[in-house]
Amino acid sequence: MPESSALSIPDSPVAALGSISLLAAFLVAAYACAAGAIGNTQRRRRLVQSSVTALYGFTAIMGLASALLIYAFVTHDYTIKYVAHYSDTSMPLAYKITAYWGGLDGSLMFWVSVLAGFSAIAVRTNAARHRDMIGYVVAVVMVVQLFFLALLIYNKNPFATTLTAPPDDGKGLNPLLQNYWMVIHPPSLYTGYVAATIPFAFGIAALLSGRLDDQWLSSVRTWTFLCWFFLSFGLILGGRWAYEELGWGGYWAWDPVENAGLLPWFTCTAFLHSCIIQEQRGMMKAWNLTLVIITFLLTIIGTGLTRTGAVQSVHAFGEDNALALLFVLFLCAILAASVGLLLYRLPRLRSAASFESFISREFAFLLNNWILLACALFVFFATMWPTLSEAFIGDRITYGPPFFNQWMIPLGLVLLFLAGAAPLLAYRRTTRDRLFNQFRLPLGAMAVTIAVLAIAVPRTRVTTSIFHDDLRLPLSLVNFGIIAFTLTSVVQEFWRGMQVRAKQTGGGKATSLIGLVFAKRRKYGGYVVHVAVAIMFFGFAGKAFEGMKDFTLQKPGETFDYRGYTFRFDGLWAPSSRSDENKEVAEAQVTLMKDGEELAIMHPARFRYAKEPDQPTTEVDIVSYLEEDVYMVLTGFSQNPNRSPKEVNFRVYINPLINWVWLGFFFLALGTMICLVPQQWVDRMTPGRKSRLGRLGEAALLLLVAGGILVGSARMAMAQPPDPRSQLEHKDPNQASGLSHNQAAAHIARPDDPAYLAPYRTRLMAALKKENPGIADSELKSKVALGLAPVVEITKQAMAKLVCMCGGCTRETVYECKCSVAANERQKVLAMMARHDLLDPDQRRAAYDEVVAWYTARFGGEHALIVPEKETSGRIGWMVPYVMVLGGLGLLYAVGRRWVKRGRQGMSERRDAVAAAEQLENEDYADRLDDELRDTD
Amino acid sequence: MTSSETQTEGEGQDHGGLRQRLVRWAAGRTEVIAAGALVAAGWLLILAINRWHLGPPAVFLCLGWVAIVAAGRLLWIAAMRAGSELDGLPDEIEPVGLTRLGELEREKKALLKAIKEVEFDRELGKMSDADADEIVKVYRARAIEILKVVDSGGEADALPDGEPIDQVIEREVRARLALAGVRAKVKAPAPAAAAAAAGKTEDEGASS
């Protein structure tokens, strides 16, 4: 039996009680599962009620286990191994509590606890109206809980104690995790993962019970929204954490663990859209159940990927083959049971309605679903390919961000276009003149935007490759155009909807707008979310224009210029008020100026934690403007014998439009909140209700409160770390003490290294002067720079192709990584490139190929490349996305044609039904119906 | 009887009434009160052990104690529910579905919303008048059918395998069409003939 099993009762009372609570939870879960399943199968009310109450009891037991573990952390109970590993005495209280989910064992228990709470709420609110299947819901949830509890009890007990004497102090949490974003990012992501279990449980219960109407769908709608929102929130928080903490100037690197959180987000988004079709037209029932099952499976896959070492990532908890096997077995069992049930009930899930036209909202939603699923499949394939390629062809081939971007950007742009186009289409079919009427304004806005930007901002005309290196498009232009299309489409929807409602109700514009939003919350809340996505794409567009530069300075007062900003180095010191027993701080002060005006004072720093002296962290400083961020990293420094700074190295990023990504999330939260407003709240604002404020006032108050909460959360999301100047005790840099040597390497051997470019510069100048002896200095300088640009570019491309093998970075390239290993490799690349005449295009290509071949041979495979070469063993992996996407499109077209043909055949039957319906309509009932229609909003 | 005696007697009656109400309230909540007392006692003990200092350890211990009491009570209730009748109701689960007026009402509301949605799309210019009229007529027929079923007591045929209500209504419409002798392909009748057919349909429907 593993030493960390809960079946070995430990000595510590807290650990003993904790282990016993896990065992008790397992037994209660087993009972609840059996009682719920048998109760509903045999229609025994008492047994079903007993299982529901047992579920509540299970929740209380997991509450006890969680309280005990946190108690152990706050009382420094280092007899418990998990506590000793992930905390220490000097950690602040907040991080001690968040250390609960900082490690693998605790994160699994956290999963179980959150699911227990959610399932208790879901069952409580739905037990009465789903009494004939709630027992099945309990049983399904408990099956999932039993799996995770089995892992905890057998091998991953967070209450396992040390066999030897406990240490005096713990190891402490990873310094990278000691950040306030980590307080909220994991719980948010776990909440999203766990919330996906509820719709899955209801879906399976519907299949088991045969209750295949829309009831289960309306019950899980809120949970699906919550799942989607918390996944979005978790992903954004993770991006913000990466941006602030990792110091590489970006927020998304297609890391496997990041991708694991994105996968269920794709399918959950697809489900949110397709369930609208089921509710409106009674179609896609089997598809919705399939999506719910896939979403749940992807959350389990994501949970497993991060905990088993199946993928390599700095986010991963470690490698555990036994755990990986258990996850695979569980997934196979769930998949087999779910698919079996779906096939069994398939005849009952067929819909009478069908698609009638490709130009319809239904088809647009279907296309949206297929593309989202294609995105999920692509990301899954590219994430798992290193593991699969190692297993099948013996070479671990990894795809880096350029490969992901080549596929995901165009797919994302198609989705953004659909976000604007689908609302303009009618259900069933849109006639040609209606199509023109709806699309002319948004398409016009798109055309004008593209034309204006193409002329006024030439940088937007730069082409980027999509799907294939040889297929290039001006993606920035296309992106901005589609953003304009989508925003115009949504504004048009709001405007026209407001006008129609004003005409229907006789109210004013403002009242009609608010009434429209609250009467059709899901539709217009969804439109707000589409606006949010458009805004985020605006932020993503800035990536194409970002810049990065390394600078080295020696004396206070020295300046450097970059992209219109001037940076003045003021000094470097170790302020004792920021250093503490936990860490040692080295901090620089740089004044940011523009056109001679001081804009801000920046304090990039480096922290060295006492518990992790070999893992210093960079503490970036960011000055944010709406149009761009100025992002500064202290990459290293060296000191004179008297400890004054000898050389200080900085890396500066200019990130255009990045804050629109965070701003977009604000609108996403607003849109989600609108969708989640309960019907009871809306009913209270219906006509006839007398209140002091009146309906408009109440609605405005509601929006104010909601807006206040959102602004608060947006401020938190955008918050900078506490101003260090408020805590700063300035010290004379010449007397700075306690600074450790922190040599930087980021600035060494860059593609624009003057010594490297000197021969080419000399040749170009000579050639230009020979051609035009009287050439002015300024013109000479600019032409030389133009001539050197391809040399710099090919060198940069070569460096950006090679993965830094230092083992300490998140698969950054030799071009990006700031370590000395990368600096050495860059020097070698420069030496190899210099052997060729890089002013000759053919020689540039040859030099690039030589560098790639040398690096691949040196490290024994294409895993050393950020994107594998298609000509070698990466060919299979390179072909798969094409096969998937093209095959999927073909299948969509073939299936769509069949459905549309069937739908058109059904149209003639419906015409008969209409004629017959006219004959059946009775005047009295018609009047009653008209009365009820008048009261319906 | 003096007024003060009256007043005293009135106050006595008030106190007696309040006491009775309290006793009745407590009698119905014995278990909850006992659990609450147990929780309070546990908290006092925890605070005493922590020397009356309410720091993070004491807080989480208190939360743990609440969880223990709650778990104990809930598991006891779960055991009792499985073993015996607690509420005197029959053990068999009443099916949720087609015999319930609520389900018919829900379907009717969904149809009304769908009609409003179609009208809204027509006003927005997304849907042509012909398409909108066609869809609305079918929805109206189905909604009227539900009204008729509701008026007749809401006892639609309950099917053991839970056929969705919309399909049941669809079958109802077709059944009535068949009774009315309307053929699959119907040509637009003359107004008089249509009125006569409608009258015949109602008569036959009433007699069936």
XYZ file of N, CA and C in Angstrom, chain A residues 230-336:
321
model
N -16.887 30.983 -15.793
C -15.714 30.757 -14.948
C -14.530 30.210 -15.738
N -14.803 29.440 -16.788
C -13.702 29.046 -17.658
C -13.097 30.290 -18.316
N -13.949 31.196 -18.807
C -13.451 32.432 -19.427
C -12.660 33.250 -18.413
N -13.238 33.386 -17.222
C -12.588 34.162 -16.163
C -11.237 33.545 -15.812
N -11.225 32.233 -15.631
C -9.989 31.539 -15.281
C -8.924 31.704 -16.354
N -9.330 31.616 -17.634
C -8.365 31.748 -18.727
C -7.802 33.170 -18.780
N -8.686 34.153 -18.605
C -8.226 35.544 -18.636
C -7.285 35.819 -17.459
N -7.655 35.324 -16.276
C -6.799 35.538 -15.100
C -5.443 34.871 -15.307
N -5.461 33.673 -15.888
C -4.199 32.993 -16.166
C -3.337 33.815 -17.112
N -3.997 34.390 -18.134
C -3.263 35.234 -19.072
C -2.686 36.467 -18.384
N -3.483 37.054 -17.510
C -3.018 38.252 -16.800
C -1.853 37.906 -15.881
N -1.954 36.740 -15.217
C -0.857 36.282 -14.350
C 0.421 36.100 -15.159
N 0.297 35.410 -16.295
C 1.469 35.186 -17.139
C 2.071 36.515 -17.584
N 1.216 37.468 -17.915
C 1.680 38.772 -18.398
C 2.464 39.501 -17.315
N 1.955 39.434 -16.084
C 2.596 40.186 -14.994
C 3.764 39.446 -14.367
N 3.688 38.113 -14.363
C 4.669 37.374 -13.566
C 5.822 36.784 -14.364
N 5.557 36.343 -15.569
C 6.572 35.560 -16.267
C 7.577 36.411 -17.022
N 7.250 37.682 -17.228
C 8.255 38.589 -17.771
C 8.638 38.381 -19.219
N 7.777 37.733 -20.017
C 8.117 37.562 -21.423
C 7.263 38.444 -22.324
N 6.497 39.322 -21.682
C 5.777 40.334 -22.454
C 4.496 39.857 -23.091
N 4.163 38.599 -22.929
C 2.950 38.058 -23.564
C 1.999 37.502 -22.523
N 0.844 37.018 -23.009
C -0.165 36.512 -22.081
C -0.689 35.144 -22.486
N -0.263 34.627 -23.629
C -0.768 33.318 -24.065
C 0.294 32.667 -24.931
N 0.718 31.479 -24.552
C 1.820 30.838 -25.276
C 1.416 29.466 -25.801
N 0.113 29.156 -25.827
C -0.349 27.837 -26.254
C 0.356 26.728 -25.460
N 0.577 27.023 -24.191
C 1.120 26.011 -23.293
C 0.090 24.889 -23.137
N 0.531 23.638 -23.003
C -0.429 22.531 -22.914
C -1.465 22.700 -21.809
N -1.066 23.238 -20.682
C -2.036 23.385 -19.594
C -3.012 24.517 -19.908
N -2.537 25.560 -20.547
C -3.454 26.613 -20.992
C -4.456 26.025 -21.979
N -3.948 25.187 -22.888
C -4.826 24.583 -23.893
C -5.861 23.673 -23.241
N -5.456 23.002 -22.154
C -6.382 22.109 -21.456
C -7.577 22.873 -20.908
N -7.377 24.118 -20.531
C -8.494 24.951 -20.063
C -9.312 25.495 -21.208
N -8.688 25.618 -22.379
C -9.386 26.182 -23.539
C -10.304 25.154 -24.204
N -9.907 23.889 -24.165
C -10.676 22.854 -24.876
C -12.140 22.804 -24.446
N -12.450 22.655 -23.152
C -13.868 22.639 -22.784
C -14.553 23.968 -23.038
N -13.794 25.058 -23.069
C -14.391 26.365 -23.371
C -14.980 26.357 -24.786
N -14.261 25.755 -25.737
C -14.773 25.689 -27.112
C -16.097 24.933 -27.171
N -16.129 23.752 -26.571
C -17.341 22.929 -26.688
C -18.472 23.512 -25.854
N -18.148 24.151 -24.746
C -19.188 24.791 -23.934
C -19.811 25.960 -24.709
N -18.975 26.717 -25.407
C -19.495 27.811 -26.236
C -20.408 27.256 -27.320
N -19.982 26.160 -27.930
C -20.821 25.536 -28.966
C -22.165 25.111 -28.375
N -22.139 24.531 -27.184
C -23.373 24.063 -26.554
C -24.308 25.220 -26.240
N -23.759 26.334 -25.745
C -24.590 27.506 -25.422
C -25.362 27.985 -26.649
N -24.745 27.854 -27.824
C -25.411 28.296 -29.047
C -26.396 27.257 -29.561
N -25.981 26.011 -29.547
C -26.856 25.008 -30.167
C -28.075 24.708 -29.304
N -28.005 24.957 -28.006
C -29.199 24.698 -27.195
C -30.286 25.729 -27.500
N -29.888 26.882 -28.032
C -30.887 27.863 -28.481
C -31.698 27.266 -29.626
N -31.025 26.567 -30.523
C -31.714 25.962 -31.660
C -32.686 24.880 -31.187
N -32.265 24.121 -30.185
C -33.173 23.085 -29.673
C -34.409 23.716 -29.056
N -34.201 24.819 -28.335
C -35.349 25.451 -27.688
C -36.261 26.132 -28.703
N -35.673 26.696 -29.751
C -36.486 27.445 -30.721
C -37.143 26.523 -31.749
N -36.380 25.523 -32.210
C -36.861 24.695 -33.326
C -36.970 23.212 -32.982
N -36.598 22.833 -31.779
C -36.659 21.421 -31.409
C -35.651 20.561 -32.144
N -34.580 21.175 -32.641
C -33.579 20.435 -33.420
C -32.311 20.221 -32.596
N -31.451 19.372 -33.100
C -30.107 19.161 -32.555
C -30.129 18.591 -31.131
N -31.098 17.754 -30.823
C -31.172 17.202 -29.470
C -29.992 16.269 -29.214
N -29.764 15.347 -30.161
C -28.655 14.404 -29.964
C -27.325 15.156 -29.936
N -27.222 16.166 -30.782
C -25.989 16.949 -30.857
C -25.714 17.642 -29.517
N -26.754 18.195 -28.899
C -26.560 18.881 -27.617
C -26.109 17.918 -26.534
N -26.701 16.750 -26.517
C -26.259 15.753 -25.541
C -24.811 15.362 -25.800
N -24.467 15.236 -27.077
C -23.078 14.903 -27.422
C -22.125 15.991 -26.921
N -22.524 17.248 -27.126
C -21.648 18.352 -26.694
C -21.469 18.363 -25.186
N -22.537 18.094 -24.463
C -22.463 18.076 -23.002
C -21.507 16.973 -22.548
N -21.578 15.827 -23.213
C -20.697 14.706 -22.860
C -19.252 15.066 -23.202
N -19.035 15.625 -24.397
C -17.675 15.978 -24.805
C -17.090 17.027 -23.867
N -17.891 18.026 -23.493
C -17.392 19.073 -22.597
C -16.927 18.476 -21.278
N -17.737 17.596 -20.733
C -17.340 16.967 -19.467
C -16.062 16.151 -19.655
N -16.010 15.348 -20.709
C -14.814 14.530 -20.932
C -13.576 15.410 -21.062
N -13.717 16.551 -21.727
C -12.558 17.437 -21.890
C -12.120 18.034 -20.555
N -13.060 18.258 -19.641
C -12.637 18.749 -18.320
C -11.848 17.675 -17.590
N -12.255 16.423 -17.742
C -11.505 15.338 -17.107
C -10.145 15.187 -17.778
N -10.127 15.310 -19.114
C -8.853 15.236 -19.824
C -7.942 16.362 -19.362
N -8.486 17.564 -19.264
C -7.694 18.699 -18.816
C -7.161 18.492 -17.411
N -8.014 17.976 -16.531
C -7.581 17.692 -15.160
C -6.468 16.648 -15.171
N -6.621 15.644 -16.016
C -5.631 14.576 -16.081
C -4.316 15.030 -16.699
N -4.395 15.849 -17.737
C -3.171 16.286 -18.429
C -2.230 17.012 -17.487
N -2.812 17.843 -16.624
C -1.961 18.656 -15.759
C -1.390 17.860 -14.597
N -1.948 16.692 -14.341
C -1.546 15.975 -13.135
C -0.783 14.690 -13.400
N -0.640 14.335 -14.665
C -0.042 13.038 -14.943
C 1.260 13.138 -15.714
N 1.627 14.343 -16.162
C 2.844 14.466 -16.938
C 2.694 14.004 -18.367
N 1.448 13.823 -18.818
C 1.247 13.420 -20.215
C 1.739 14.495 -21.170
N 1.743 15.729 -20.693
C 2.296 16.816 -21.488
C 3.315 17.546 -20.627
N 4.278 18.168 -21.303
C 5.301 18.891 -20.562
C 4.906 20.349 -20.485
N 4.915 20.865 -19.265
C 4.504 22.245 -19.084
C 5.014 22.722 -17.736
N 5.307 24.027 -17.664
C 5.698 24.560 -16.345
C 4.502 24.581 -15.403
N 3.253 24.500 -15.976
C 2.073 24.490 -15.126
C 1.820 23.114 -14.529
N 2.397 22.089 -15.132
C 2.040 20.721 -14.752
C 2.546 20.396 -13.355
N 1.849 19.463 -12.686
C 2.204 19.099 -11.324
C 3.361 18.098 -11.298
N 3.560 17.378 -12.376
C 4.625 16.378 -12.354
C 4.232 15.181 -13.191
N 5.032 14.124 -13.117
C 4.765 12.950 -13.948
C 4.324 11.800 -13.075
N 3.290 11.110 -13.503
C 2.768 9.986 -12.727
C 2.068 9.053 -13.693
N 2.760 7.979 -14.076
C 2.203 7.089 -15.094
C 1.004 6.307 -14.574
N 1.068 5.927 -13.310
C -0.060 5.171 -12.742
C -1.320 6.030 -12.745
N -1.170 7.273 -12.382
C -2.311 8.195 -12.374
C -2.850 8.384 -13.790
N -1.923 8.480 -14.745
C -2.340 8.637 -16.144
C -3.191 7.452 -16.581
N -2.764 6.259 -16.193
C -3.529 5.063 -16.568
C -4.920 5.084 -15.955
N -5.003 5.487 -14.695
C -6.311 5.529 -14.030
C -7.236 6.528 -14.720
N -6.696 7.677 -15.092
C -7.515 8.672 -15.788
C -7.996 8.118 -17.130
N -7.114 7.450 -17.841
C -7.503 6.902 -19.147
C -8.612 5.874 -18.981
N -8.479 5.000 -17.978
C -9.510 3.979 -17.749
C -10.844 4.633 -17.411
N -10.807 5.644 -16.553
C -12.037 6.342 -16.175
C -12.681 6.988 -17.393
N -11.858 7.643 -18.213
C -12.381 8.290 -19.418
C -13.027 7.268 -20.347
N -12.359 6.141 -20.522
C -12.905 5.103 -21.417
C -14.249 4.603 -20.888
N -14.328 4.418 -19.581
C -15.582 3.923 -18.999
C -16.703 4.934 -19.202
N -16.420 6.202 -18.934
C -17.436 7.254 -19.097
C -17.857 7.351 -20.554
N -16.870 7.308 -21.442
C -17.162 7.435 -22.875
C -18.042 6.281 -23.341
N -17.668 5.073 -22.934
C -18.436 3.894 -23.370
C -19.874 3.979 -22.861
